[in-house]
Every structure is written in C-alpha cells, then in structure tokens.
Amino acid sequence: MQLIDGKSLSKKVQDYVQLEVKKLKKERGIVPGLAVVIVGDDPASHAYVSMKEKACKNVGFYSIAHKMPNTIMQEEIIEIIEMMNHNPHIHGILVQLPLPAHIDTNRILEVVNPKKDVDGFHAYNVGRMVTGLESFVACTPLGVMKMFEEYNIELEGKDVVVVGASNIVGKPMASLLLNANATVTVTHIYTKDLASHTKRADIVIVGVGVPALIKADMVKEGAIVIDIGINRLEDGSLVGDVDFDAVAPKCSYITPVPGGVGPMTIAMLLSNTLHAAQQVVGKK
Ligand code: NAD
C-alpha cells in the first residue's frame, strides 16, 4: 500500500506558483489577486478562508476577504461581486460555500465573471469542462486529477466509482474522469446498494461527509481509494469518509485525511488564480 501524499504534492505546486508569481511581477509588473467572499459565521468556512488567505500570502498573491453578516441581502452580495469583477487588481473571485438559506447560491455563482471564476463553479466553466474545452475546473476534483498524474495512475479504461454527486465535488469529478476515458459510475444517497458498486471498482473516490462510510468489505483487493471527505469528530479529530485503518491494507494507493485531498484543493485554487492572472497578460 502506498500513501498518496497530498501535503507534499501541494507544497510542490505552491512552490511552482510562488516562482511564477515572482516572474509575473518582474516581467509584467502584475501581482495575482484573489478576492474571497464569505457570508455568515460558520466556523469551518472561516477556518477555510483563513487557510486560503495564508496560502495566498505565502505565494506572494494580493488577497482580500469580504466578510459579511448572515443577515445580508442577496443584492448586496451581488454588488460586492460586481465590484470585484471590475477591479483590475483582482484576478480570481471565490464565494465561500455554503451560503445562508435566504441566498440563491446559483444566482450568486452566475454573477462572478467566468474569467475570474477560479473555483470553476460558473455554468460557463462547468459547460466548457464537461465538453472538454479549456476552462477553470473546481479545485477539489482538479486536485485529485493532479494526484493521479503525479503518481502515474492510469485512468483510461479503469472502472471508477464516485461516491457523492454534489455540484462542487462528485459531478465535476465524474466529468474529468470521463474526459480521461475512465468508465465512471456516480453514486449518491439514493443509490440502492452502494457496496455492490464500490466492490468492483478499480478506483473509489468518495466525497460525502459521512465518517467511515467506506468499510474494508466494500473495496476490492488492490483498489485505489481517494478520500475527499472532511469530518470533525466530537473529540476534535479530523477524519475522512473512509474507515482508513481497515481499508488501507487492501489498497494499492490511498489518500490520508488530513494530508490528502484537502491540501490539494488549496494548491489548485492558487494555481487557478495564477492562470487567471497570466491570461490577463496573454501568458497562458
Ligand atoms: P454535499 O452535502 O453537497 O453532497 C454530499 C453528497 O453525498 C450528495 O451527493 C449525497 O447524495 C451524497 N451522500 C450523502 N450521504 C450518502 C451516503 N450515505 N451514501 C452515498 N452517498 C451519500 O457535500 P459536498 O460539499 O460535496 O462535500 C462532501 C464532503 O467532501 C464533505 O465531507 C466536505 O467537507 C468534503 N469536501 C472536501 C474538500 C476538500 O478539499 N478535501 C472540498 C469540498 C468538500
């Protein structure tokens, strides 16, 4: 069994981004800028935003966070995003999800200029990604694809089962795998017999939010298991959706939580923002 080390791969990507930022600054006088919009006081969302701000600082980006109260009206969020759309120092805009229930998330995501949509959530980018055209791609599934590339894991013809079908994780993951010629099954809460699918998969990718959902008897010997889930247990520890200790011995490769997909998500956000800035100067 080999661990897929998301932490060190993320560091490698971030070192590359840092180098490119220096070049961009020196040669074009441009500093990539990321704006984060966060609404409400969800502690997990605030923790993610601080991690993103810290990562931006480390690679030399300019970053700003627009923190808004839970009670804010939709139109006010739209105004802020429009402002960022027109701000030449901002190359990437990220709206931290989830948004409060009174806000129409799809409407908000559609306001972001697709050229600054570094999260890849705008329908324009989703459509281009599905079609296999160049686009911004959602950071978490993109991070998983980067892991496959780094570890020379071939996808063509492989049976891949994706567990979880959200717009930000499962669906884009499935599209990218399909574009890489894998045979993809997408499962979700209404799937009748989850184990019957995962048991025959060469690769299982799970992003659900249920600790230890994937047990040892649900994966075949030699499978590759990618755990996207992030769950905080009552004792404060962080676990994924896979019963890691029991499943790992059966796997050829597995990602840990923490230290797996999580750090890759941040790395791909930085990479997408760098690309957005490079596109402005016609470098990419
Ligand atoms: P979501 O709630 O939007 O979607 C969950 C999906 O899982 C849905 O499609 C649902 O049908 C499915 N599901 C729920 N229970 C299931 C079950 N028992 N069996 C099979 N399918 C089930 O969540 P999300 O935003 O997609 O996030 C999923 C998980 O991934 C969460 O733990 C989240 O914290 C994590 N996540 C991690 C990263 C990262 O960087 N590693 C990024 C985004 C999300």
PDB file of C-alpha atoms in Angstrom, residues 20-21 24-25 28-36 56 60-64 66 81 83-95 112-120 125 136 268-283:
ATOM      1  CA  GLU A  20       5.694  32.069 -11.399  1.00  0.00           C
ATOM      2  CA  VAL A  21       4.368  34.943  -9.272  1.00  0.00           C
ATOM      3  CA  LEU A  24       4.980  37.742 -13.401  1.00  0.00           C
ATOM      4  CA  LYS A  25       5.835  40.569 -11.018  1.00  0.00           C
ATOM      5  CA  ARG A  28       4.911  42.246 -16.270  1.00  0.00           C
ATOM      6  CA  GLY A  29       4.528  44.147 -13.020  1.00  0.00           C
ATOM      7  CA  ILE A  30       1.454  42.080 -12.140  1.00  0.00           C
ATOM      8  CA  VAL A  31       0.611  40.589  -8.758  1.00  0.00           C
ATOM      9  CA  PRO A  32      -2.130  37.925  -8.917  1.00  0.00           C
ATOM     10  CA  GLY A  33      -5.075  38.933  -6.721  1.00  0.00           C
ATOM     11  CA  LEU A  34      -7.754  36.766  -5.110  1.00  0.00           C
ATOM     12  CA  ALA A  35     -10.961  38.047  -3.533  1.00  0.00           C
ATOM     13  CA  VAL A  36     -12.853  35.800  -1.151  1.00  0.00           C
ATOM     14  CA  CYS A  56      -2.134  33.456  -0.861  1.00  0.00           C
ATOM     15  CA  GLY A  60       3.002  36.339  -2.962  1.00  0.00           C
ATOM     16  CA  PHE A  61      -0.603  36.970  -4.054  1.00  0.00           C
ATOM     17  CA  TYR A  62      -2.610  40.025  -3.162  1.00  0.00           C
ATOM     18  CA  SER A  63      -5.753  38.863  -1.368  1.00  0.00           C
ATOM     19  CA  ILE A  64      -8.809  40.388   0.223  1.00  0.00           C
ATOM     20  CA  HIS A  66     -15.118  40.373   2.121  1.00  0.00           C
ATOM     21  CA  ILE A  81     -19.016  40.636  -6.604  1.00  0.00           C
ATOM     22  CA  MET A  83     -17.137  45.442  -7.813  1.00  0.00           C
ATOM     23  CA  MET A  84     -14.568  42.631  -7.787  1.00  0.00           C
ATOM     24  CA  ASN A  85     -15.458  41.759 -11.392  1.00  0.00           C
ATOM     25  CA  HIS A  86     -14.343  45.279 -12.356  1.00  0.00           C
ATOM     26  CA  ASN A  87     -11.327  45.539 -10.036  1.00  0.00           C
ATOM     27  CA  PRO A  88      -8.168  45.149 -12.168  1.00  0.00           C
ATOM     28  CA  HIS A  89      -6.117  44.010  -9.145  1.00  0.00           C
ATOM     29  CA  ILE A  90      -8.414  41.022  -8.637  1.00  0.00           C
ATOM     30  CA  HIS A  91      -7.902  38.070 -10.997  1.00  0.00           C
ATOM     31  CA  GLY A  92      -9.823  35.433  -9.063  1.00  0.00           C
ATOM     32  CA  ILE A  93     -13.087  35.564  -7.105  1.00  0.00           C
ATOM     33  CA  LEU A  94     -14.193  32.861  -4.743  1.00  0.00           C
ATOM     34  CA  VAL A  95     -17.524  32.701  -2.946  1.00  0.00           C
ATOM     35  CA  VAL A 112     -18.909  36.001 -10.964  1.00  0.00           C
ATOM     36  CA  ASN A 113     -17.099  36.921 -14.183  1.00  0.00           C
ATOM     37  CA  PRO A 114     -16.276  33.497 -15.724  1.00  0.00           C
ATOM     38  CA  LYS A 115     -12.724  34.715 -16.422  1.00  0.00           C
ATOM     39  CA  LYS A 116     -12.264  35.273 -12.675  1.00  0.00           C
ATOM     40  CA  ASP A 117     -14.155  32.125 -11.634  1.00  0.00           C
ATOM     41  CA  VAL A 118     -11.149  30.334 -10.096  1.00  0.00           C
ATOM     42  CA  ASP A 119     -13.442  27.886  -8.277  1.00  0.00           C
ATOM     43  CA  GLY A 120     -14.845  26.703 -11.610  1.00  0.00           C
ATOM     44  CA  ASN A 125     -16.901  26.948 -16.935  1.00  0.00           C
ATOM     45  CA  PHE A 136     -11.490  26.782 -14.821  1.00  0.00           C
ATOM     46  CA  MET A 268      -5.276  24.166  -7.163  1.00  0.00           C
ATOM     47  CA  LEU A 269      -7.011  27.373  -6.076  1.00  0.00           C
ATOM     48  CA  LEU A 270      -3.637  29.121  -6.170  1.00  0.00           C
ATOM     49  CA  SER A 271      -2.797  27.514  -9.486  1.00  0.00           C
ATOM     50  CA  ASN A 272      -6.157  28.585 -10.993  1.00  0.00           C
ATOM     51  CA  THR A 273      -5.680  32.153  -9.727  1.00  0.00           C
ATOM     52  CA  LEU A 274      -2.185  32.278 -11.203  1.00  0.00           C
ATOM     53  CA  HIS A 275      -3.625  31.132 -14.566  1.00  0.00           C
ATOM     54  CA  ALA A 276      -6.319  33.802 -14.360  1.00  0.00           C
ATOM     55  CA  ALA A 277      -3.643  36.483 -13.881  1.00  0.00           C
ATOM     56  CA  GLN A 278      -1.482  35.013 -16.653  1.00  0.00           C
ATOM     57  CA  GLN A 279      -4.436  35.061 -19.027  1.00  0.00           C
ATOM     58  CA  VAL A 280      -4.872  38.792 -18.439  1.00  0.00           C
ATOM     59  CA  VAL A 281      -1.366  39.422 -19.769  1.00  0.00           C
ATOM     60  CA  GLY A 282      -1.762  36.807 -22.504  1.00  0.00           C
ATOM     61  CA  LYS A 283       0.826  34.487 -20.945  1.00  0.00           C
TER      62      LYS A 283
END
